[in-house]
């Protein structure tokens, strides 16, 4: 065999090895993502979105919530899964049968309100009577209060109901922009979150969105991990938010 043929063969083998290595790496990354989110190729996943706070139309959606849905839909599609969109007031078949991404707080998303009531008793949101902003997130004895122009908060949780086939992901921000920031964080940091929390069990943490007037939804930092108290019935705040969405709610 000539030197040229040997060199060509070696190059071809090297190319195949590189291609296979990249394929294996991509497959492993995808498997980690699928495992963390509970997504399975050829299945479907639910995207449940809150209504626009001040709109009289039940199907109106905040622009930032649309962006949050797009972030999550791209993630879902990348795993070969079909996203199915529902408004928060629509009847959704089952719970835990499909992976669910629920976007928005309990005052604009009645599905979120139900998840908090039945599965995360340690979390609530302040009423307008308690808080003029009507936005403070309460977790046990902790409070995360929005400060206009400085910081607003969002909660991300994975809820795995007993005997359920698939997890629920709750994205609960004080505003629609906070929802968008949280969705982007969940997608961007999925590898790190997978290493921290694994593929099983509940988790819940709070993010801070800073300087929205300058940075929009892009300057986000982890503020607190509240897993232990969020799912603890003994940590239930003294007052829970009504499950009926409020029409004058300012957030997502």
Tab-separated table of N, CA and C in Angstrom, residues 19-79:
chain	number	residue	atom	x	y	z
A	19	UNK	N	-15.858	12.000	14.696
A	19	UNK	CA	-17.302	12.080	14.509
A	19	UNK	C	-18.048	11.248	15.545
A	20	UNK	N	-17.557	10.022	15.793
A	20	UNK	CA	-18.187	9.156	16.790
A	20	UNK	C	-18.067	9.753	18.191
A	21	UNK	N	-16.902	10.344	18.482
A	21	UNK	CA	-16.696	10.952	19.798
A	21	UNK	C	-17.670	12.102	20.023
A	22	UNK	N	-17.816	12.942	18.995
A	22	UNK	CA	-18.745	14.062	19.106
A	22	UNK	C	-20.182	13.580	19.234
A	23	UNK	N	-20.493	12.507	18.498
A	23	UNK	CA	-21.836	11.940	18.558
A	23	UNK	C	-22.131	11.415	19.958
A	24	UNK	N	-21.166	10.749	20.549
A	24	UNK	CA	-21.328	10.192	21.901
A	24	UNK	C	-21.498	11.319	22.921
A	25	UNK	N	-20.687	12.372	22.778
A	25	UNK	CA	-20.786	13.505	23.701
A	25	UNK	C	-22.158	14.161	23.603
A	26	UNK	N	-22.625	14.385	22.361
A	26	UNK	CA	-23.941	15.003	22.175
A	26	UNK	C	-25.044	14.124	22.739
A	27	UNK	N	-24.899	12.821	22.537
A	27	UNK	CA	-25.918	11.890	23.041
A	27	UNK	C	-25.938	11.883	24.566
A	28	UNK	N	-24.758	11.918	25.173
A	28	UNK	CA	-24.696	11.942	26.640
A	28	UNK	C	-25.319	13.217	27.194
A	29	UNK	N	-25.034	14.359	26.538
A	29	UNK	CA	-25.626	15.622	26.974
A	29	UNK	C	-27.143	15.568	26.864
A	30	UNK	N	-27.614	15.034	25.747
A	30	UNK	CA	-29.061	14.946	25.555
A	30	UNK	C	-29.684	14.012	26.590
A	31	UNK	N	-29.030	12.913	26.896
A	31	UNK	CA	-29.551	11.978	27.890
A	31	UNK	C	-29.606	12.623	29.273
A	32	UNK	N	-28.602	13.461	29.592
A	32	UNK	CA	-28.616	14.157	30.883
A	32	UNK	C	-29.797	15.127	30.941
A	33	UNK	N	-30.011	15.848	29.832
A	33	UNK	CA	-31.136	16.781	29.775
A	33	UNK	C	-32.461	16.030	29.896
A	34	UNK	N	-32.606	14.956	29.140
A	34	UNK	CA	-33.828	14.169	29.175
A	34	UNK	C	-34.077	13.610	30.574
A	35	UNK	N	-33.012	13.139	31.217
A	35	UNK	CA	-33.156	12.578	32.552
A	35	UNK	C	-33.564	13.623	33.574
A	36	UNK	N	-32.945	14.799	33.513
A	36	UNK	CA	-33.231	15.860	34.477
A	36	UNK	C	-34.668	16.352	34.349
A	37	UNK	N	-35.127	16.532	33.112
A	37	UNK	CA	-36.472	17.056	32.892
A	37	UNK	C	-37.534	15.960	32.780
A	38	UNK	N	-37.110	14.707	32.693
A	38	UNK	CA	-38.071	13.624	32.549
A	38	UNK	C	-38.664	13.530	31.160
A	39	UNK	N	-38.009	14.141	30.181
A	39	UNK	CA	-38.506	14.138	28.810
A	39	UNK	C	-38.139	12.836	28.103
A	40	UNK	N	-39.057	12.346	27.300
A	40	UNK	CA	-38.818	11.119	26.551
A	40	UNK	C	-39.182	11.354	25.089
A	41	UNK	N	-38.257	11.020	24.187
A	41	UNK	CA	-38.468	11.241	22.756
A	41	UNK	C	-39.779	10.617	22.286
A	42	UNK	N	-40.444	11.296	21.361
A	42	UNK	CA	-41.717	10.919	20.740
A	42	UNK	C	-42.915	11.097	21.682
A	43	UNK	N	-42.676	11.556	22.900
A	43	UNK	CA	-43.785	11.834	23.814
A	43	UNK	C	-44.178	13.304	23.681
A	44	UNK	N	-44.983	13.809	24.606
A	44	UNK	CA	-45.372	15.212	24.604
A	44	UNK	C	-45.168	15.807	25.991
A	45	UNK	N	-45.138	17.140	26.052
A	45	UNK	CA	-44.987	17.849	27.316
A	45	UNK	C	-45.932	19.034	27.326
A	46	UNK	N	-46.390	19.399	28.518
A	46	UNK	CA	-47.351	20.478	28.671
A	46	UNK	C	-46.655	21.801	28.960
A	47	UNK	N	-47.125	22.856	28.298
A	47	UNK	CA	-46.728	24.218	28.606
A	47	UNK	C	-47.996	24.953	29.032
A	48	UNK	N	-48.053	25.335	30.300
A	48	UNK	CA	-49.256	25.972	30.828
A	48	UNK	C	-48.899	27.394	31.246
A	49	UNK	N	-49.561	28.371	30.639
A	49	UNK	CA	-49.144	29.757	30.786
A	49	UNK	C	-50.232	30.589	31.451
A	50	UNK	N	-49.787	31.602	32.207
A	50	UNK	CA	-50.698	32.513	32.893
A	50	UNK	C	-51.330	33.494	31.913
A	51	UNK	N	-52.434	34.111	32.339
A	51	UNK	CA	-53.064	35.157	31.540
A	51	UNK	C	-52.362	36.485	31.786
A	52	UNK	N	-52.535	37.393	30.855
A	52	UNK	CA	-52.023	38.741	31.038
A	52	UNK	C	-52.814	39.406	32.154
A	53	UNK	N	-52.086	40.014	33.091
A	53	UNK	CA	-52.703	40.473	34.329
A	53	UNK	C	-53.872	41.423	34.129
A	54	UNK	N	-53.655	42.486	33.378
A	54	UNK	CA	-54.663	43.542	33.307
A	54	UNK	C	-55.658	43.373	32.164
A	55	UNK	N	-55.469	42.359	31.355
A	55	UNK	CA	-56.354	42.181	30.209
A	55	UNK	C	-57.688	41.566	30.627
A	56	UNK	N	-58.753	41.970	29.926
A	56	UNK	CA	-60.067	41.379	30.158
A	56	UNK	C	-60.224	40.065	29.395
A	57	UNK	N	-59.301	39.795	28.482
A	57	UNK	CA	-59.383	38.590	27.668
A	57	UNK	C	-58.690	37.434	28.368
A	58	UNK	N	-59.388	36.328	28.504
A	58	UNK	CA	-58.855	35.169	29.220
A	58	UNK	C	-57.663	34.550	28.513
A	59	UNK	N	-57.560	34.783	27.194
A	59	UNK	CA	-56.480	34.161	26.425
A	59	UNK	C	-55.319	35.112	26.148
A	60	UNK	N	-55.357	36.319	26.735
A	60	UNK	CA	-54.260	37.275	26.533
A	60	UNK	C	-53.033	36.828	27.327
A	61	UNK	N	-51.859	36.940	26.709
A	61	UNK	CA	-50.606	36.492	27.330
A	61	UNK	C	-49.601	37.631	27.299
A	62	UNK	N	-48.848	37.793	28.382
A	62	UNK	CA	-47.785	38.790	28.422
A	62	UNK	C	-46.696	38.437	27.403
A	63	UNK	N	-46.108	39.465	26.794
A	63	UNK	CA	-45.046	39.255	25.811
A	63	UNK	C	-43.882	38.476	26.410
A	64	UNK	N	-43.501	38.807	27.654
A	64	UNK	CA	-42.382	38.118	28.292
A	64	UNK	C	-42.717	36.652	28.577
A	65	UNK	N	-43.996	36.359	28.846
A	65	UNK	CA	-44.392	34.967	29.053
A	65	UNK	C	-44.318	34.180	27.751
A	66	UNK	N	-44.600	34.846	26.635
A	66	UNK	CA	-44.428	34.193	25.338
A	66	UNK	C	-42.958	33.831	25.135
A	67	UNK	N	-42.063	34.750	25.489
A	67	UNK	CA	-40.625	34.473	25.380
A	67	UNK	C	-40.226	33.295	26.257
A	68	UNK	N	-40.806	33.223	27.461
A	68	UNK	CA	-40.526	32.093	28.356
A	68	UNK	C	-40.975	30.785	27.723
A	69	UNK	N	-42.149	30.809	27.105
A	69	UNK	CA	-42.650	29.603	26.443
A	69	UNK	C	-41.752	29.182	25.291
A	70	UNK	N	-41.266	30.147	24.540
A	70	UNK	CA	-40.387	29.836	23.412
A	70	UNK	C	-39.105	29.164	23.918
A	71	UNK	N	-38.509	29.709	24.983
A	71	UNK	CA	-37.305	29.114	25.566
A	71	UNK	C	-37.553	27.647	25.910
A	72	UNK	N	-38.671	27.381	26.558
A	72	UNK	CA	-38.978	26.023	27.000
A	72	UNK	C	-39.377	25.123	25.835
A	73	UNK	N	-40.082	25.685	24.858
A	73	UNK	CA	-40.494	24.891	23.696
A	73	UNK	C	-39.292	24.421	22.892
A	74	UNK	N	-38.297	25.286	22.739
A	74	UNK	CA	-37.074	24.907	22.022
A	74	UNK	C	-36.372	23.769	22.752
A	75	UNK	N	-36.298	23.870	24.079
A	75	UNK	CA	-35.703	22.797	24.884
A	75	UNK	C	-36.458	21.493	24.685
A	76	UNK	N	-37.777	21.567	24.759
A	76	UNK	CA	-38.614	20.372	24.623
A	76	UNK	C	-38.422	19.732	23.244
A	77	UNK	N	-38.447	20.559	22.194
A	77	UNK	CA	-38.295	20.040	20.835
A	77	UNK	C	-36.920	19.428	20.614
A	78	UNK	N	-35.888	19.980	21.280
A	78	UNK	CA	-34.530	19.451	21.108
A	78	UNK	C	-34.401	18.021	21.611
A	79	UNK	N	-35.335	17.604	22.445
A	79	UNK	CA	-35.331	16.236	22.969
A	79	UNK	C	-36.299	15.331	22.207
